[in-house]
Short mmCIF file of C-alpha atoms and ligand atoms in Angstrom, two decimals:
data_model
loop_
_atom_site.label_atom_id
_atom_site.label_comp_id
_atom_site.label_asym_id
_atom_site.label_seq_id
_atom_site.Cartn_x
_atom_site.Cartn_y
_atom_site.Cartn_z
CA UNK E 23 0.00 0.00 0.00
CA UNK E 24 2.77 2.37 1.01
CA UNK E 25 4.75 1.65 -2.20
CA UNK E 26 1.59 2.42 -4.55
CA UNK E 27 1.05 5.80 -2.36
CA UNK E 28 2.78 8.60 -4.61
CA UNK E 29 5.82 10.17 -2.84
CA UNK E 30 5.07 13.20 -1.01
CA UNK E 31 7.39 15.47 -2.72
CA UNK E 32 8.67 14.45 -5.87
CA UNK E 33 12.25 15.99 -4.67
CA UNK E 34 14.05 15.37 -8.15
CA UNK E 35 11.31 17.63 -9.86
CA UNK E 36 11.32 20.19 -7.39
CA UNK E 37 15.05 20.47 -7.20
CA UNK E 38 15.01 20.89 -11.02
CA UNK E 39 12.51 23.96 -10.62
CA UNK E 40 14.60 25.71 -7.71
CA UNK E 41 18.14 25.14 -9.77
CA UNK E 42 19.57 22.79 -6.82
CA UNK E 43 18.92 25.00 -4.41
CA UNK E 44 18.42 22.95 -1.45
CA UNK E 45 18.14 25.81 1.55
CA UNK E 46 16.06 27.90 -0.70
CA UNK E 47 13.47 25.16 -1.68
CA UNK E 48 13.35 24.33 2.25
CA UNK E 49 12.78 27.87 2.90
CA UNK E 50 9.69 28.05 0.64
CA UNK E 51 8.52 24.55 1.51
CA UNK E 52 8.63 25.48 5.27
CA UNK E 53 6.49 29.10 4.29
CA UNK E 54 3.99 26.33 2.41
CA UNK E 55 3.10 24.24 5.73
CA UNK E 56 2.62 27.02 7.86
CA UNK E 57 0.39 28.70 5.08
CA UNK E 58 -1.18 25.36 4.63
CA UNK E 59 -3.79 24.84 7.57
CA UNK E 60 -5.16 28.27 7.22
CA UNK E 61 -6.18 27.82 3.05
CA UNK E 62 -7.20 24.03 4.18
CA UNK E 63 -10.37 26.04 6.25
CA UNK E 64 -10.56 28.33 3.63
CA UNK E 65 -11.45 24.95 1.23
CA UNK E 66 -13.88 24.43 4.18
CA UNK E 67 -15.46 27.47 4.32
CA UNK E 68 -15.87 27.80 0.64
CA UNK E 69 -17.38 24.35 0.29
CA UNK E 70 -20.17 25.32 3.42
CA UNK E 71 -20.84 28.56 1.48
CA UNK E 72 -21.14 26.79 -1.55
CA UNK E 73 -19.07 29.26 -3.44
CA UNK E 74 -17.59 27.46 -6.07
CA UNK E 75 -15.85 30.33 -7.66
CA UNK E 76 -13.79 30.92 -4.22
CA UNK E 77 -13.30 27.48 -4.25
CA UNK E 78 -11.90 27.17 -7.74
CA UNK E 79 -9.29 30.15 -6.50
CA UNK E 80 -7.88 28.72 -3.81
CA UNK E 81 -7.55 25.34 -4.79
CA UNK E 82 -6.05 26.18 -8.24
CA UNK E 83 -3.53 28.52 -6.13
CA UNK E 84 -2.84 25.53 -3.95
CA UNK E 85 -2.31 23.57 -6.84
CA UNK E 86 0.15 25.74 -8.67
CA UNK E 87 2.27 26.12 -5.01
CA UNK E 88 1.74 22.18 -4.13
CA UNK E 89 2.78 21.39 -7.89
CA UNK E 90 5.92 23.88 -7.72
CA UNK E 91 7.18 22.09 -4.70
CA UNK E 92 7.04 18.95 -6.12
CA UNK E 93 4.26 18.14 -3.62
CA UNK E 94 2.13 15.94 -6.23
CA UNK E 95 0.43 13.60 -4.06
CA UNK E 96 -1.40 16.90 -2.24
CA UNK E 97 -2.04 18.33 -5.62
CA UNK E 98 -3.81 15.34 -6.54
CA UNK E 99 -6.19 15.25 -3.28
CA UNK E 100 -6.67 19.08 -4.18
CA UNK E 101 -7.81 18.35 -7.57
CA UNK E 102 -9.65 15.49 -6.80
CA UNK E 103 -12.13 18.02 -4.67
CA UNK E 104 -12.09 21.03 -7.63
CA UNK E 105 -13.33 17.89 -9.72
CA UNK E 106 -16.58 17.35 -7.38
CA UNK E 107 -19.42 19.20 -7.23
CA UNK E 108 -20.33 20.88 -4.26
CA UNK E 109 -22.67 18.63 -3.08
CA UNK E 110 -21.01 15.97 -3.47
CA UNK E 111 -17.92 17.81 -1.94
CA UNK E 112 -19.98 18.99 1.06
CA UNK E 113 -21.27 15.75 1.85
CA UNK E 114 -17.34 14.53 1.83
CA UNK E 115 -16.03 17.14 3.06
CA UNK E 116 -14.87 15.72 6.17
CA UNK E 117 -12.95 13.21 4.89
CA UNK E 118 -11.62 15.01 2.25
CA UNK E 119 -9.92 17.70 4.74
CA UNK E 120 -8.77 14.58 6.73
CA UNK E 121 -6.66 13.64 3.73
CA UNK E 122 -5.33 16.94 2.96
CA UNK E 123 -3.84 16.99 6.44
CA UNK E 124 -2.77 13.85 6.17
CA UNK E 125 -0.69 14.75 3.22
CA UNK E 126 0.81 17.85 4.78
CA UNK E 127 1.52 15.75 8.12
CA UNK E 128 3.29 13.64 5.64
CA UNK E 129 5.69 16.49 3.75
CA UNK E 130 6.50 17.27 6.92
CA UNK E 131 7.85 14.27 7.98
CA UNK E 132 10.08 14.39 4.72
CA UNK E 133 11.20 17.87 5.43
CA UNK E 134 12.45 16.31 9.10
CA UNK E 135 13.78 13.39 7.37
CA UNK E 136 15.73 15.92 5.25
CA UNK E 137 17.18 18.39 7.58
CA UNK E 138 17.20 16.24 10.21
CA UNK E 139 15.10 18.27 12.15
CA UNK E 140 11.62 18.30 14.19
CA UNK E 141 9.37 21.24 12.67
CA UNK O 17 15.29 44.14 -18.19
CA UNK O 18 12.97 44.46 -15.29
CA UNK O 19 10.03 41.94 -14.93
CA UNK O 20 6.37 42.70 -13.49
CA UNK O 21 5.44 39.54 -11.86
CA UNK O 22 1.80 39.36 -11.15
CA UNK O 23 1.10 36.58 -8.90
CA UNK O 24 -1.43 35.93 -5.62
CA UNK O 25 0.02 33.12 -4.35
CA UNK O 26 2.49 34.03 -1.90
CA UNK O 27 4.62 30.39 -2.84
CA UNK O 28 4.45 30.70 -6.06
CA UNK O 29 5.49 34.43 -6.56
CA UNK O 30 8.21 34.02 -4.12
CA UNK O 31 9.67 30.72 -6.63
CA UNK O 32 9.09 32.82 -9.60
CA UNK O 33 10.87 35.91 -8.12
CA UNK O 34 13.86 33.94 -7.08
CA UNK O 35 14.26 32.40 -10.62
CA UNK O 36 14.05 35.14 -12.10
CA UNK O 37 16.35 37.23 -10.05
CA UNK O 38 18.98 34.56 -10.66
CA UNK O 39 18.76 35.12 -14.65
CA UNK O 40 19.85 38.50 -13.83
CA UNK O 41 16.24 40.52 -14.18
CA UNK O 42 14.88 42.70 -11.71
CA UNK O 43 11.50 42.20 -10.46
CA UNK O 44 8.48 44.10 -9.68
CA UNK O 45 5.30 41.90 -7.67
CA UNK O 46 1.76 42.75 -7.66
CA UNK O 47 -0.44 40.48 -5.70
CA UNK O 48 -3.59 40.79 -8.03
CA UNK O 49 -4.73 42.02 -11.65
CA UNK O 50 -5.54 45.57 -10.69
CA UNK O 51 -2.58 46.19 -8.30
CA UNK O 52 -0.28 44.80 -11.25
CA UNK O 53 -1.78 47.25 -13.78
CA UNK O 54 -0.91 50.37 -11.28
CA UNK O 55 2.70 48.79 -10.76
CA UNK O 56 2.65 48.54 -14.89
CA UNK O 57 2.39 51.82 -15.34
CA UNK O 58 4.54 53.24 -12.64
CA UNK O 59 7.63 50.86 -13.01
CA UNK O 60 7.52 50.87 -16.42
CA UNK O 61 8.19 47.07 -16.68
CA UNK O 62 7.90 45.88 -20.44
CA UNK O 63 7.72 42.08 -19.62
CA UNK O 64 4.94 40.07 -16.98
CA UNK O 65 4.72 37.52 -15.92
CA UNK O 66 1.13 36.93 -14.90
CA UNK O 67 -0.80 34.04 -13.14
CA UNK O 68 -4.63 33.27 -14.62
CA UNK O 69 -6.17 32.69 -11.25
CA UNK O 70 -6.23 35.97 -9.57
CA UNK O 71 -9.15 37.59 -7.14
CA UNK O 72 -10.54 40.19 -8.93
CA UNK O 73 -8.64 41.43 -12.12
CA UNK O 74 -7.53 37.91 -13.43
CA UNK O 75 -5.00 37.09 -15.79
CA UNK O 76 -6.85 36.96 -18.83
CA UNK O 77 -8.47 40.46 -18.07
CA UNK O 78 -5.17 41.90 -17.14
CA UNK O 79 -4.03 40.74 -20.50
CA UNK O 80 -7.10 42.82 -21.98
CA UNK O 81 -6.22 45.74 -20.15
CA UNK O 82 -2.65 45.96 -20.72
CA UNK O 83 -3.49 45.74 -24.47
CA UNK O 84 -5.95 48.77 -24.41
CA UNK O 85 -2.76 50.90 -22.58
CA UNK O 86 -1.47 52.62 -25.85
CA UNK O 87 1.09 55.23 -24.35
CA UNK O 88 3.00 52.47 -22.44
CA UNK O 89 4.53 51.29 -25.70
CA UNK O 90 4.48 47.24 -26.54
CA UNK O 91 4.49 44.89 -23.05
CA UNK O 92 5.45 41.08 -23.77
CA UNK O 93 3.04 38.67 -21.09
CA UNK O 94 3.84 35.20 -20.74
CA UNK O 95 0.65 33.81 -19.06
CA UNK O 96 1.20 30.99 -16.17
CA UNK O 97 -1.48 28.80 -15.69
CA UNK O 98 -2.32 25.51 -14.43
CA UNK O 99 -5.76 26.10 -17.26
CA UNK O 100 -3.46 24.20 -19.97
CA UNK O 101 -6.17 23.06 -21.94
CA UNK O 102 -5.96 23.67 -25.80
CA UNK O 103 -9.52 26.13 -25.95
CA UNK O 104 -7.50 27.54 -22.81
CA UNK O 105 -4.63 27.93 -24.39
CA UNK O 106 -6.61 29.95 -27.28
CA UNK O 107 -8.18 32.11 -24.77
CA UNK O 108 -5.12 33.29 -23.42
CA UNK O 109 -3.97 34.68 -26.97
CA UNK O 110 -6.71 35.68 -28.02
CA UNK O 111 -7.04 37.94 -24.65
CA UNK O 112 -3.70 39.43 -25.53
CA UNK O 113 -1.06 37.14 -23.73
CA UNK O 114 2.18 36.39 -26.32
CA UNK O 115 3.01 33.01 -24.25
CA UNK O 116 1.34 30.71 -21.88
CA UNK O 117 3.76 28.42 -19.40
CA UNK O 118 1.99 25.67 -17.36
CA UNK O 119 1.97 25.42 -13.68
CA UNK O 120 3.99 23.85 -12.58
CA UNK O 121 6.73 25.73 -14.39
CA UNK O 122 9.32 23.51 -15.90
CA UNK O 123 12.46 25.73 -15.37
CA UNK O 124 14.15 25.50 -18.60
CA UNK O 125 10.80 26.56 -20.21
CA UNK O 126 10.24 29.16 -18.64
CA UNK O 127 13.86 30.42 -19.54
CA UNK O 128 13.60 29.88 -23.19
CA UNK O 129 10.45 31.42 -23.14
CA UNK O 130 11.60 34.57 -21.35
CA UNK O 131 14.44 34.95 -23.26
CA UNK O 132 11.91 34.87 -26.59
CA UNK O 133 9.80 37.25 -25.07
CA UNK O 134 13.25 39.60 -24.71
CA UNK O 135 14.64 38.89 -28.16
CA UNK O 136 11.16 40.36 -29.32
CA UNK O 137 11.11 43.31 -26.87
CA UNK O 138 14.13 43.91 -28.29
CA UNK O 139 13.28 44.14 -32.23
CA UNK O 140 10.27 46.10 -31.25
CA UNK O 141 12.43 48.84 -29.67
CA UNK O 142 14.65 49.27 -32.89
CA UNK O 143 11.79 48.61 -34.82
CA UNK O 144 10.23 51.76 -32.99
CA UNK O 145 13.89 53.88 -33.10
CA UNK O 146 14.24 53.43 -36.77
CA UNK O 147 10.41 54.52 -37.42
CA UNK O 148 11.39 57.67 -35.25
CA UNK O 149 14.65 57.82 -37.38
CA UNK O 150 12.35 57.72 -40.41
CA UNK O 151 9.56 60.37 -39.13
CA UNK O 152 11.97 62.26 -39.03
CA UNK O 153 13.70 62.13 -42.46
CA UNK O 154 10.04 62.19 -43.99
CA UNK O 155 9.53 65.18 -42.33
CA UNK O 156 13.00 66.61 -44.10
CA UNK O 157 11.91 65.03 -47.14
CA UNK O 158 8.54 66.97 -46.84
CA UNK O 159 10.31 70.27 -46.47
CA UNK O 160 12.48 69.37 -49.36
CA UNK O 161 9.81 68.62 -51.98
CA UNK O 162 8.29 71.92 -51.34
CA UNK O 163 11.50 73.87 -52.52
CA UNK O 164 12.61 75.04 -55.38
CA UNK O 165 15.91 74.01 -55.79
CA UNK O 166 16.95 76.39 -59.06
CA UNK O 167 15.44 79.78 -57.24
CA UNK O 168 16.10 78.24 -53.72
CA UNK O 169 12.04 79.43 -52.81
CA UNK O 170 9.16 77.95 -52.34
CA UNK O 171 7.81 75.66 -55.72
CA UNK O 172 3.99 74.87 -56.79
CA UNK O 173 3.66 72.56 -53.78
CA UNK O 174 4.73 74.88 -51.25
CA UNK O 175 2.08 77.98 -52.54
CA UNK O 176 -0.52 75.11 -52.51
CA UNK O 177 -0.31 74.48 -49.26
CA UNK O 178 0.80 78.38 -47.77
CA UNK O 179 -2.11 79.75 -50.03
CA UNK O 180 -4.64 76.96 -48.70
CA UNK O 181 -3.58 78.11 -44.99
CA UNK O 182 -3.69 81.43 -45.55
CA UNK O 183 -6.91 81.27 -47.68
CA UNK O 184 -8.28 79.66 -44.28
CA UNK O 185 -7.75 82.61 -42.31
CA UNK O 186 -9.44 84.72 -44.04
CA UNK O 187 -12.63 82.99 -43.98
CA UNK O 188 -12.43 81.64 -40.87
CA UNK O 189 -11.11 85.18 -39.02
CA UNK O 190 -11.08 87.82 -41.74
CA UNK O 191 -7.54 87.98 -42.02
CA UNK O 192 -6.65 89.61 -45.72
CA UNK O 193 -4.02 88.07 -47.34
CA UNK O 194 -2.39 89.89 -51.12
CA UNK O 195 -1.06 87.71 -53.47
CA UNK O 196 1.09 89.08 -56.50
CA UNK O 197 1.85 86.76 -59.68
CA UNK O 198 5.25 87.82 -61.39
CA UNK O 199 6.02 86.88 -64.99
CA UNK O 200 9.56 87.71 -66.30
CA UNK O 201 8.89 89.71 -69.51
CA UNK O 202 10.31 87.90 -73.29
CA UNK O 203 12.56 85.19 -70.86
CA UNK O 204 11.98 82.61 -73.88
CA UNK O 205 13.69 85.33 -76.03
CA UNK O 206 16.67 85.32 -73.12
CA UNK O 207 17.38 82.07 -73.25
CA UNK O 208 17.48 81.81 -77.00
CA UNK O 209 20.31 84.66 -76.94
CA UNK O 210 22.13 83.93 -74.24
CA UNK O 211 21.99 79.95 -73.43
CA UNK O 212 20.25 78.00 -70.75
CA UNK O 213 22.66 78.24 -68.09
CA UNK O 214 22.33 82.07 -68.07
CA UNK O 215 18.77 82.02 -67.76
CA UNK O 216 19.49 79.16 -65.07
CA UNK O 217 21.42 82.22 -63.11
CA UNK O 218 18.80 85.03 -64.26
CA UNK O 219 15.93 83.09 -62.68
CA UNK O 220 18.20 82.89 -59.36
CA UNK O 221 19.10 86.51 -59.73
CA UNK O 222 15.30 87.74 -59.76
CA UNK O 223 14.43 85.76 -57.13
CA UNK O 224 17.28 86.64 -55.14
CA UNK O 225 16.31 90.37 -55.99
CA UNK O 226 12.87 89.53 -54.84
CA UNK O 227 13.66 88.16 -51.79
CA UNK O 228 15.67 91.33 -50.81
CA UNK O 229 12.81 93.40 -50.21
CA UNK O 230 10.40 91.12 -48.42
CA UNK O 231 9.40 91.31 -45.05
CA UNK O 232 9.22 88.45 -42.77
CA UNK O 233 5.84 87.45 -43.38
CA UNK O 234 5.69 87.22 -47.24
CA UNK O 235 6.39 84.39 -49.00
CA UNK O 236 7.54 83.95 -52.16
CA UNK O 237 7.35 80.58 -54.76
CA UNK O 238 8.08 79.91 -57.86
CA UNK O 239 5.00 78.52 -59.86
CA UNK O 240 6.27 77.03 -62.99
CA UNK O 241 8.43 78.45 -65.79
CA UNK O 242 9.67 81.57 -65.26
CA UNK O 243 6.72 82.76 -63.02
CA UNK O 244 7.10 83.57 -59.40
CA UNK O 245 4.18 84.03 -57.03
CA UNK O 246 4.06 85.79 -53.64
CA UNK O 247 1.87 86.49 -50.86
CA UNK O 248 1.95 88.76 -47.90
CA UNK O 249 -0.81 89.10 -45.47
CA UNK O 250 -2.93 91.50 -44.26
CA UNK O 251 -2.34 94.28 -47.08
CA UNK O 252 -5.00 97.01 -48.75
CA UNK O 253 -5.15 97.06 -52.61
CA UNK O 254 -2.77 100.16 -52.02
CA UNK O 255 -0.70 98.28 -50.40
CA UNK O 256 -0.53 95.24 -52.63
CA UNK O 257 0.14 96.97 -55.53
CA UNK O 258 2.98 99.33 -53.84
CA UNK O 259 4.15 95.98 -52.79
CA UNK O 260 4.33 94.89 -56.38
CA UNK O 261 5.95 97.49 -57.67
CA UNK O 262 8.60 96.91 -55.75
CA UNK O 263 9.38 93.85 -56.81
CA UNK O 264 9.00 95.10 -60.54
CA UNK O 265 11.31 97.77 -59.68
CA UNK O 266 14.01 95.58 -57.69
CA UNK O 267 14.41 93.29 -60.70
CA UNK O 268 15.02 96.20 -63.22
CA UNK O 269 17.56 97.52 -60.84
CA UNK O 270 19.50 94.53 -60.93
CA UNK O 271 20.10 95.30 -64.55
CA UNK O 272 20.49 91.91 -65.82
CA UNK O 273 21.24 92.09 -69.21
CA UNK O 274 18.86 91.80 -72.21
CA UNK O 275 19.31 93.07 -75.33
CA UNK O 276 15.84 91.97 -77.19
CA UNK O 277 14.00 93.28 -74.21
CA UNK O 278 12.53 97.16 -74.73
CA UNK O 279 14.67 98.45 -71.57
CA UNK O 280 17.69 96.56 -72.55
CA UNK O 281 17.75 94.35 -69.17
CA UNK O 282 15.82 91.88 -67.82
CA UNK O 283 11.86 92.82 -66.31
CA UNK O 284 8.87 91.07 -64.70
CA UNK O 285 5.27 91.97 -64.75
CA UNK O 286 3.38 91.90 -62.18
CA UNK O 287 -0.42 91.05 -61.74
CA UNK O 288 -1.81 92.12 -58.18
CA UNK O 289 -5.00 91.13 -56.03
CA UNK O 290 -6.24 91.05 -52.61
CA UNK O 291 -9.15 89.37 -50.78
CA UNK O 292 -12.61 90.69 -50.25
CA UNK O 293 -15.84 90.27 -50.27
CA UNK O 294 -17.25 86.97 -51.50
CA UNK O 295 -13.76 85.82 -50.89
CA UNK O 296 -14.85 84.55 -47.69
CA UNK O 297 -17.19 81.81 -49.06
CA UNK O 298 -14.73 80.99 -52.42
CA UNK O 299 -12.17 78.99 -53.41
CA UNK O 300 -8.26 79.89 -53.05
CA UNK O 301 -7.88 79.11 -56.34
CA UNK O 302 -9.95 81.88 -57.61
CA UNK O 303 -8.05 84.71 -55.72
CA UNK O 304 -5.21 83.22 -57.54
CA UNK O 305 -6.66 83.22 -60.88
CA UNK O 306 -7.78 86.93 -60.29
CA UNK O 307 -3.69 88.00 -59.95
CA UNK O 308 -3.00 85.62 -63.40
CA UNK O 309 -6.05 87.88 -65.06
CA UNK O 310 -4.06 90.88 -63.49
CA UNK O 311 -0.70 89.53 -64.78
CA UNK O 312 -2.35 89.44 -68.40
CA UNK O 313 -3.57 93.00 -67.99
CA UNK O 314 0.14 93.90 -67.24
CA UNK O 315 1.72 92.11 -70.30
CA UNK O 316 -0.94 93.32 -72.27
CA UNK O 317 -0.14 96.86 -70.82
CA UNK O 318 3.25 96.39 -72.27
CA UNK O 319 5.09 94.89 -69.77
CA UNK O 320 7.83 95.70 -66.72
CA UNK O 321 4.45 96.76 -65.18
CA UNK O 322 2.44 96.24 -62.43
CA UNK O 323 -1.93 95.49 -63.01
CA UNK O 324 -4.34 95.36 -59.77
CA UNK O 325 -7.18 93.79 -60.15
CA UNK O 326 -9.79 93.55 -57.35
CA UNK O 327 -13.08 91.05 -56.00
CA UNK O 328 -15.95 93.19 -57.41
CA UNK O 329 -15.58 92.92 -61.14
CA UNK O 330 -14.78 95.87 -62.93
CA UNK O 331 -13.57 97.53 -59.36
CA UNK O 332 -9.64 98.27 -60.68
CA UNK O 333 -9.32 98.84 -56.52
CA UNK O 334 -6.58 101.62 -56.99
CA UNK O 335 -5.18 103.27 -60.49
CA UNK O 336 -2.16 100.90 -61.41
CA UNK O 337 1.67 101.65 -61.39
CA UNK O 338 2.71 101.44 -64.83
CA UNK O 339 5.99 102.94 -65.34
CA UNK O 340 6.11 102.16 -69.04
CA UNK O 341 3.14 104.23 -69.46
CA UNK O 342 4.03 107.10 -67.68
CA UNK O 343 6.86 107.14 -69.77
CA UNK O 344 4.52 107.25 -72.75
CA UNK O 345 6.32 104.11 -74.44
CA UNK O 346 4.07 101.95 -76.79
CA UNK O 347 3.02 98.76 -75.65
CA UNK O 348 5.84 95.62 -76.64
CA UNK O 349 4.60 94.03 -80.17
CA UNK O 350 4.41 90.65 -78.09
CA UNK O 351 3.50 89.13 -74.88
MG1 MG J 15 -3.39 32.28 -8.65
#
């Protein structure tokens, strides 16, 4: 199960994008999981509104950032929800957030494994 | 060159900045469509960089916008988007974007792409100085046609146009303007005697005589041939016609030679008119036709003589000057 799981940052990609800069891409990776939470409620809040266009904003903004860092296996959880309706997305949304999180939890693990570090 | 990047996510900008820093660009950031437009303006920045998804003015709208900014001269935008979609693709373009990259950015890409977008930016700038370079010269070249080279005055061209303007005063604020045709008397017979190269110099020699008594404001052209036309503003048939015989009486003076002509040098006629009247509501072309009819009257007076002739037919305005026939001489057998 854990090998079919997609990595959660696709680190070869990413370091491709930041030109090998390791520190930098930490730097902006860190700035992404503490700006994380907050545009994870916004998702919420959009979906109880039902206001799809704020919806389609942030998620395609967390897209483009996720997909930047390499962070592909988020993207795809994030796109998963743009792709449901809002019913359907309100009835799941629960679960749906649970993932998210669980994905962030996840890149933040790798960052630790990385530097070495608890963040 | 300096790079506008327009861009709400705060990751995403702060990648894009970095990268482009490193190529050696400087960068501008606007958070939003409308924001970017005032930092567009103000910076100056010829190149974006601009994400679709923004709140507000998005991407595709700031591409509209930019386009309808004529002053700012031409602004490359390379759209990012995660939209990659072909019909997306098209609507990006056709909004005014020169170059979509997809989110997320592949490096390399977006560094070819850039350096397009410069290559272009760079064309279009000395595209635009050699149009200025050329504006220029036309404008030289505009001034040049209108000259006479030969008499170094105005030519046909040049009257056209001063007679047209001046022509437009007067109807539109009342503003008189004179106009005196010249015709230098038996010039065929000149150049039969004494070659075309000295009729080359007599030509320059009345004009240059002409010339010498003008004030500022007149204007003098040659119309064809050997006939000269001038016009001076604001002057009374009096006036005209003392004006004219002045230039009758400066070419005599210069004593150019001629033995077939009756004073044994070189004259002009002169055929005088001013505006008037129905003027106002008439063509240009007939206050010049009314100084050829005066011209005529002069030859046929004999020549070296000056002819008004005013609006209201028959009206002779004031007696002419008409040396050779207060002299009492007989009229020339020909014109
Ligand atoms: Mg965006």
């Amino acid at each position: 199960m854990r090998d079919a799981r997609l990595q959660p940052i696709d680190l070869a990609g990413a370091m491709d994008r930041f030109d090998g800069d390791l520190p930098f891409f930490l730097e902006v990776l860190r700035e992404f999981l503490v700006l994380s939470p907050a545009r994870f409620r916004s998702i919420e809040e959009a979906v109880e509104r039902g206001d799809g266009a704020q919806l389609r904003t942030i998620t395609h903004n967390l897209r483009g950032s996720a997909g930047n860092l390499g962070a592909d296996a988020l993207s795809a959880r994030v796109l998963a929800i743009e792709n449901m309706d809002l019913g359907a997305a309100n009835r799941e949304a629960g679960r749906h957030l649970e993932q998210l999180r669980f994905e962030l939890a996840r890149i933040e693990a790798f960052v630790g494994e990385i530097t070495g570090e608890a963040i | 060159m300096k790079i506008l990047i327009a861009e709400d996510d705060a990751t995403t900008r702060k990648l894009l900045r970095k990268t482009v820093e490193k190529w050696g660009h400087e960068v501008v950031e606007a958070q939003d469509g409308a924001e970017a437009l005032a930092m567009l303006v103000q910076s100056g920045a010829k190149f974006m960089i601009v994400d679709w998804n923004m709140p507000g003015v998005d991407g595709i709208e700031l591409c509209r916008r930019v386009r309808c900014l004529d002053e700012m001269g031409y602004v490359y935008i390379v759209l990012v988007t995660i939209n990659d979609s072909k019909e997306d693709v098209i609507l990006a373009l056709e909004s005014g974007a020169d170059d979509h990259v997809s989110k997320p950015f592949d490096r390399k890409e977006l560094r070819a792409r850039v350096r397009a977008g410069e290559r272009i930016l760079e064309l279009e700038r000395a595209l635009r100085a050699e149009n200025d370079g050329l504006k220029s010269k036309n404008e030289q070249l505009e001034e040049l046609v209108s000259i006479d080279p030969l008499m170094d005055i105005g030519n046909r061209r040049g009257l056209f146009k001063a007679i047209e303007k001046a022509h437009h005063r007067y109807s539109r604020y009342g503003e008189e303007y004179g106009v005196v045709m010249c015709d230098i008397d038996h010039f065929k017979t000149y150049n039969d005697s004494y070659g075309h190269l000295a009729g080359d110099r007599a030509l320059r020699a009345v004009a240059d005589a002409m010339k010498g008594i003008l004030r500022v404001s007149d204007e003098i052209f040659r119309f064809g041939g050997e006939e000269l036309v001038l016009l001076t503003p604001k002057q009374e048939p009096k006036g005209v016609t003392f004006f004219a015989e002045r230039l009758r009486n400066a070419v005599e003076q210069v004593g150019i030679a001629h033995e077939k002509s009756a004073r044994g040098v070189l004259t002009v006629s002169c055929g005088a008119t001013v505006t008037s009247g129905t003027d106002v509501s008439s063509k240009w072309e007939d206050v010049l036709q009314r100084a050829d009819r005066a011209l005529y009257l002069a030859k046929a007076s004999g020549r070296n003589a000056v002819r008004y002739r005013g609006n209201e037919a028959g009206a002779g305005g004031v007696p002419p000057t008409d040396p050779a026939a207060a002299r009492g001489k007989a009229p020339a057998a020909s014109m």
